[in-house]
JSON list of C-alpha atoms in Angstrom, two decimals:
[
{"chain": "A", "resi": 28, "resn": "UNK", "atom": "CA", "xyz": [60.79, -31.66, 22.89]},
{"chain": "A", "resi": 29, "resn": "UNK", "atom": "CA", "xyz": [63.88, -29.16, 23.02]},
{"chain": "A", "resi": 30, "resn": "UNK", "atom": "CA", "xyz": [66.02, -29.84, 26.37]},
{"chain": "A", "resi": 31, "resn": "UNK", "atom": "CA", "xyz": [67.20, -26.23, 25.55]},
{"chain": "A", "resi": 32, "resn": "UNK", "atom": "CA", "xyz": [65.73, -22.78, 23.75]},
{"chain": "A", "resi": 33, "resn": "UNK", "atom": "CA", "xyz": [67.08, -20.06, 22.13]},
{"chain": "A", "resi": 34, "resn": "UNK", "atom": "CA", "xyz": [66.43, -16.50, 22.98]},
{"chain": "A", "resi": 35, "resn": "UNK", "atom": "CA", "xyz": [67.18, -13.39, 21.82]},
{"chain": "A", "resi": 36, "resn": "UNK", "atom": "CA", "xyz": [67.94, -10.51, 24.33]},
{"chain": "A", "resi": 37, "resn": "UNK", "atom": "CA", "xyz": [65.89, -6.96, 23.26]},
{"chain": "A", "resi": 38, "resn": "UNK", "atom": "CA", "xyz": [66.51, -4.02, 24.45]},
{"chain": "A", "resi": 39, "resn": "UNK", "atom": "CA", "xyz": [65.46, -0.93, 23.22]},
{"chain": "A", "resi": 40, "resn": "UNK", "atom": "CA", "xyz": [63.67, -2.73, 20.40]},
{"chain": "A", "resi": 41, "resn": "UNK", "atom": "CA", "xyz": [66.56, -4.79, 19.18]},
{"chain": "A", "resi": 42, "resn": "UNK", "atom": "CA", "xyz": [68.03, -7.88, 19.25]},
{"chain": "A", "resi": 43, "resn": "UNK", "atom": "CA", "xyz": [71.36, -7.35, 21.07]},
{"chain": "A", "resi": 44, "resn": "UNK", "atom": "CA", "xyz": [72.43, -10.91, 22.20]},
{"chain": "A", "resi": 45, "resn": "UNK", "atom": "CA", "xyz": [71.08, -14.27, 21.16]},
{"chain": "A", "resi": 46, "resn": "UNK", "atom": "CA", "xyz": [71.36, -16.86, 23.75]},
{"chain": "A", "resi": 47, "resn": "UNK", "atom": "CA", "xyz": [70.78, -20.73, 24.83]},
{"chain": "A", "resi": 48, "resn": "UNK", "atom": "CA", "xyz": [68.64, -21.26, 27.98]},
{"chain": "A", "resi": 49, "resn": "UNK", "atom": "CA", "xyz": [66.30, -23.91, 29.37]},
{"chain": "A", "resi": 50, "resn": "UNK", "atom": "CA", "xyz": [63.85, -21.43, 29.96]},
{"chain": "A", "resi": 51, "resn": "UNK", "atom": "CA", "xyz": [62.30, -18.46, 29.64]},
{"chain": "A", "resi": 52, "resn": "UNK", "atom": "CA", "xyz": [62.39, -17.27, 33.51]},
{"chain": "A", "resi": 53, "resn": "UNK", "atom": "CA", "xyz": [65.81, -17.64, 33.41]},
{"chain": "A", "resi": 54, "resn": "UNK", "atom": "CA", "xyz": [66.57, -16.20, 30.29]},
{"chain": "A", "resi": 55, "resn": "UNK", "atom": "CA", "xyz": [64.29, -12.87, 30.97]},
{"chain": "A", "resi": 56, "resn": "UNK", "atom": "CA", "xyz": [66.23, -12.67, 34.42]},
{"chain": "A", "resi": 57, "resn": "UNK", "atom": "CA", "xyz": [69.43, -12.67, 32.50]},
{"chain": "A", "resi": 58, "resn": "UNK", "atom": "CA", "xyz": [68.07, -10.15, 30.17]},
{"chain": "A", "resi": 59, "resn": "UNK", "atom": "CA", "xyz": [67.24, -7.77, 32.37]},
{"chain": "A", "resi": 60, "resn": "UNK", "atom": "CA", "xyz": [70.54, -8.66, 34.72]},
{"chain": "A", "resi": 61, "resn": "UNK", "atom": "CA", "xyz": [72.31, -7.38, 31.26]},
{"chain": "A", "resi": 62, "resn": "UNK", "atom": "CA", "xyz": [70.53, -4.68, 29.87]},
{"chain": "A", "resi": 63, "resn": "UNK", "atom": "CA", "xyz": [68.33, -3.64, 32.43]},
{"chain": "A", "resi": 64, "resn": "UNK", "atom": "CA", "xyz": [64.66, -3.59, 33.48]},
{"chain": "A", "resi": 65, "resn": "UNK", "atom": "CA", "xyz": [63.27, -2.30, 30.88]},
{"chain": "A", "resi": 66, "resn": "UNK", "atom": "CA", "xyz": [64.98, -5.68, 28.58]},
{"chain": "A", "resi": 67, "resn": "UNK", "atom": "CA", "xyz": [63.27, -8.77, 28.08]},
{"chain": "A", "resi": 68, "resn": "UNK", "atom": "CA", "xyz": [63.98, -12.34, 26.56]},
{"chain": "A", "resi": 69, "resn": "UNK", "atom": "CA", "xyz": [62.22, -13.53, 23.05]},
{"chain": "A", "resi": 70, "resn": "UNK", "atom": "CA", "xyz": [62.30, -17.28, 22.33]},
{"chain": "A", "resi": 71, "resn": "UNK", "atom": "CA", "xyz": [63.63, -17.47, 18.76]},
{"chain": "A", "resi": 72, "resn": "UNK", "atom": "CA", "xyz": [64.03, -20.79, 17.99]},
{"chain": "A", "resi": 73, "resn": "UNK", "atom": "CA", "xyz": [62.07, -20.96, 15.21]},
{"chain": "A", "resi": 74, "resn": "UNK", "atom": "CA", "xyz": [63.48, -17.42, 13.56]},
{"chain": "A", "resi": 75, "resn": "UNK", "atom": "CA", "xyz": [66.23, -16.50, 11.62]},
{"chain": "A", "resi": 76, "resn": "UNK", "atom": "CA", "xyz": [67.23, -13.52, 13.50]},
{"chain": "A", "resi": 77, "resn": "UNK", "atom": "CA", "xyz": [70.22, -12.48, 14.04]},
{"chain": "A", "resi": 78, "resn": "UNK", "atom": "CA", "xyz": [72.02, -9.32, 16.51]},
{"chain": "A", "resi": 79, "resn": "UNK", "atom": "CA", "xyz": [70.62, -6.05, 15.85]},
{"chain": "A", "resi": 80, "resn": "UNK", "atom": "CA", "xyz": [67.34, -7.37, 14.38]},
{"chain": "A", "resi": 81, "resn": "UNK", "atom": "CA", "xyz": [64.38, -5.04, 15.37]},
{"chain": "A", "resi": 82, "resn": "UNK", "atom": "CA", "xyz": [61.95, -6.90, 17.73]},
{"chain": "A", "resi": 83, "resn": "UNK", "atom": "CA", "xyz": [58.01, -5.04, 17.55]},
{"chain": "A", "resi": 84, "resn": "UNK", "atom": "CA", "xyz": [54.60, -6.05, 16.89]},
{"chain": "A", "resi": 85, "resn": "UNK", "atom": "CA", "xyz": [55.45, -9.68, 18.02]},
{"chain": "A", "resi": 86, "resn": "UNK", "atom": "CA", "xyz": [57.95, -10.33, 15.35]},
{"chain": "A", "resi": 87, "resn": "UNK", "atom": "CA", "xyz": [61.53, -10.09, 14.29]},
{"chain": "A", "resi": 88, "resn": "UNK", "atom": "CA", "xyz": [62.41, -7.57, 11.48]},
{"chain": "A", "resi": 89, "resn": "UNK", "atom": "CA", "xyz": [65.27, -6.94, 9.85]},
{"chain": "A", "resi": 90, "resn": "UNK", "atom": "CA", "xyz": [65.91, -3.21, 8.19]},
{"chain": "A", "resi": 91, "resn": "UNK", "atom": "CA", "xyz": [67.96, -2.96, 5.00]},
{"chain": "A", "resi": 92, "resn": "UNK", "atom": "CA", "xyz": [70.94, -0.70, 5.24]},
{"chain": "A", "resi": 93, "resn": "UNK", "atom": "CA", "xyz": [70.36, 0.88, 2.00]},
{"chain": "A", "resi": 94, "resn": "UNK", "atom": "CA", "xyz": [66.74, 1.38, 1.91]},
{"chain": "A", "resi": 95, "resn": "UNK", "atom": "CA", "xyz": [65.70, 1.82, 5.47]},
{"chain": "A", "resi": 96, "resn": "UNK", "atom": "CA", "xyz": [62.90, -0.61, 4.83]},
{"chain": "A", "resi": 97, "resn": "UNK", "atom": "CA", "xyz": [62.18, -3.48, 7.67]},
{"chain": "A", "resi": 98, "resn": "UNK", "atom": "CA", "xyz": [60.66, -6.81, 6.60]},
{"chain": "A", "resi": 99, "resn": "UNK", "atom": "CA", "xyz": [59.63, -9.20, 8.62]},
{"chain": "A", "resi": 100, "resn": "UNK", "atom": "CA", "xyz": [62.44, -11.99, 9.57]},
{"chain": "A", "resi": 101, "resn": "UNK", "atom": "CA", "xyz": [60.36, -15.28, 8.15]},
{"chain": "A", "resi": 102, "resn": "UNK", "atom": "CA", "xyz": [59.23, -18.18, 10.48]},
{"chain": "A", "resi": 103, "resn": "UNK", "atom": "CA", "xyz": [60.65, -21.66, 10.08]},
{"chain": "A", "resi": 104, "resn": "UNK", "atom": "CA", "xyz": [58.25, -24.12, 11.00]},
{"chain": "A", "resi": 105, "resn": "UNK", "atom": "CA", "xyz": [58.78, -26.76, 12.97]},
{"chain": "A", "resi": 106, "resn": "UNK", "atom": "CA", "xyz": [59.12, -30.73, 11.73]},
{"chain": "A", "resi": 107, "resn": "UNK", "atom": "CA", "xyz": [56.01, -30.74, 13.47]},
{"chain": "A", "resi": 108, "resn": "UNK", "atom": "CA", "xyz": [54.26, -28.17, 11.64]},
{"chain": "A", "resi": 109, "resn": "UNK", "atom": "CA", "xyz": [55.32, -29.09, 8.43]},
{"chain": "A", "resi": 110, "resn": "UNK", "atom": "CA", "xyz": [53.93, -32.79, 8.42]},
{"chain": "A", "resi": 111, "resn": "UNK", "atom": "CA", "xyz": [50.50, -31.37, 9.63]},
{"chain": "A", "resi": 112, "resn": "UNK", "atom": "CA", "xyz": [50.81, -28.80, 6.96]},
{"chain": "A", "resi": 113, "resn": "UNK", "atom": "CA", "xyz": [51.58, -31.42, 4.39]},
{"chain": "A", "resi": 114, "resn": "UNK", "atom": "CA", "xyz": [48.86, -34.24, 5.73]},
{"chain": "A", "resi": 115, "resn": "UNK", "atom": "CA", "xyz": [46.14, -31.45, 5.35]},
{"chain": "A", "resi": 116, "resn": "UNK", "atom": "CA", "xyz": [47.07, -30.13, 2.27]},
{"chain": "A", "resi": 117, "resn": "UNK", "atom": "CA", "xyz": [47.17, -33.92, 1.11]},
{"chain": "A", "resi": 118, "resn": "UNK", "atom": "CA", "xyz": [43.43, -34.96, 2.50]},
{"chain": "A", "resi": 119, "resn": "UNK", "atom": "CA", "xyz": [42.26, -31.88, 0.57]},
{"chain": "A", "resi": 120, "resn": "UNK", "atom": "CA", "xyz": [44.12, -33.19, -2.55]},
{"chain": "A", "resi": 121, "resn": "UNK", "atom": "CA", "xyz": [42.68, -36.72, -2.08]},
{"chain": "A", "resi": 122, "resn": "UNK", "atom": "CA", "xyz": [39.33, -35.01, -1.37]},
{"chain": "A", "resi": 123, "resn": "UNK", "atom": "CA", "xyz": [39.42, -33.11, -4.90]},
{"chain": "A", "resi": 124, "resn": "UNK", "atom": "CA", "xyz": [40.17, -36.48, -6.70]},
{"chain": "A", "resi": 125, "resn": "UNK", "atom": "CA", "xyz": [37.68, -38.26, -4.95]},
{"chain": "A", "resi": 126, "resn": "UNK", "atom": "CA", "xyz": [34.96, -35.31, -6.26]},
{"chain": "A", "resi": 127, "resn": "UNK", "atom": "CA", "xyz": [36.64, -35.38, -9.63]},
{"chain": "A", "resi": 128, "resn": "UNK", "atom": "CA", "xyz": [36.38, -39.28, -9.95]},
{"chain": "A", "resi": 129, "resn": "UNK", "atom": "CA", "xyz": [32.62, -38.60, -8.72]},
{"chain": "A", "resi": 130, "resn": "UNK", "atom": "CA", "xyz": [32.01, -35.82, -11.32]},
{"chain": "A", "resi": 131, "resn": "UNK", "atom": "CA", "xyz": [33.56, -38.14, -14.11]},
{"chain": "A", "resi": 132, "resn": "UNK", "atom": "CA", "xyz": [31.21, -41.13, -13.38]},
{"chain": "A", "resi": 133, "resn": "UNK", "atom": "CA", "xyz": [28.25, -39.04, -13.75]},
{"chain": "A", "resi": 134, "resn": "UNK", "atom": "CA", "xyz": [29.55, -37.91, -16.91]},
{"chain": "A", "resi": 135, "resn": "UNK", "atom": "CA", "xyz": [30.01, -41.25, -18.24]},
{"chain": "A", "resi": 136, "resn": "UNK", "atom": "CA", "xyz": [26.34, -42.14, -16.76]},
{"chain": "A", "resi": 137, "resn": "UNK", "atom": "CA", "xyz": [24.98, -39.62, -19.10]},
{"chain": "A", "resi": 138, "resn": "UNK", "atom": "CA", "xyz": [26.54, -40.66, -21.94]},
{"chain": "A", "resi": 139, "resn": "UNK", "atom": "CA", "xyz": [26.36, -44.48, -21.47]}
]
């Protein structure tokens, strides 16, 4: 549990602050007490944004100077999310073995 969030501060489809709040209500209030109604607060905690990052579609993107070109800012999982990630990905692992030990017994069966 975080005892405070991060938000970022878009107006006019980009990121123009980045701030520290304990939550959302109060960070969309200061938003809009900033840059006006039409402003809102995006928790970014888990986003590598940064000021003047592009906020649309529900994600972050970032537009390269050179190019024009906007890719999406990645999302860094949480602790959280990772060891789920990882203890799936390993049952499936220990589920192929267990179906290749399986397949390799019957093999031997035939041949014994």
């Amino acid at each position: 549990m975080a005892v405070h969030e991060v938000y970022a501060q878009i107006w006019e489809g980009k990121a123009q602050n980045i701030i520290v709040c304990d939550n959302y209500e109060m960070a969309n209030y200061l938003s809009r007490m900033s840059y006006g109604e039409d402003s809102f607060a995006v928790e970014c905690s888990q986003y590598a944004c940064t000021l003047g990052d592009l906020y649309h579609d529900g994600a972050f993107w970032r537009k390269d100077p050179e190019t024009g070109e906007e890719s999406e800012v990645r999302y860094i999982p949480t602790s959280e999310e990772q060891v789920a990630a990882l203890e799936a990905e390993n049952a499936a692992l220990q589920q192929q073995v267990t179906d290749t030990q399986l397949a390799l017994c019957e093999v031997y069966e035939l041949m014994g």
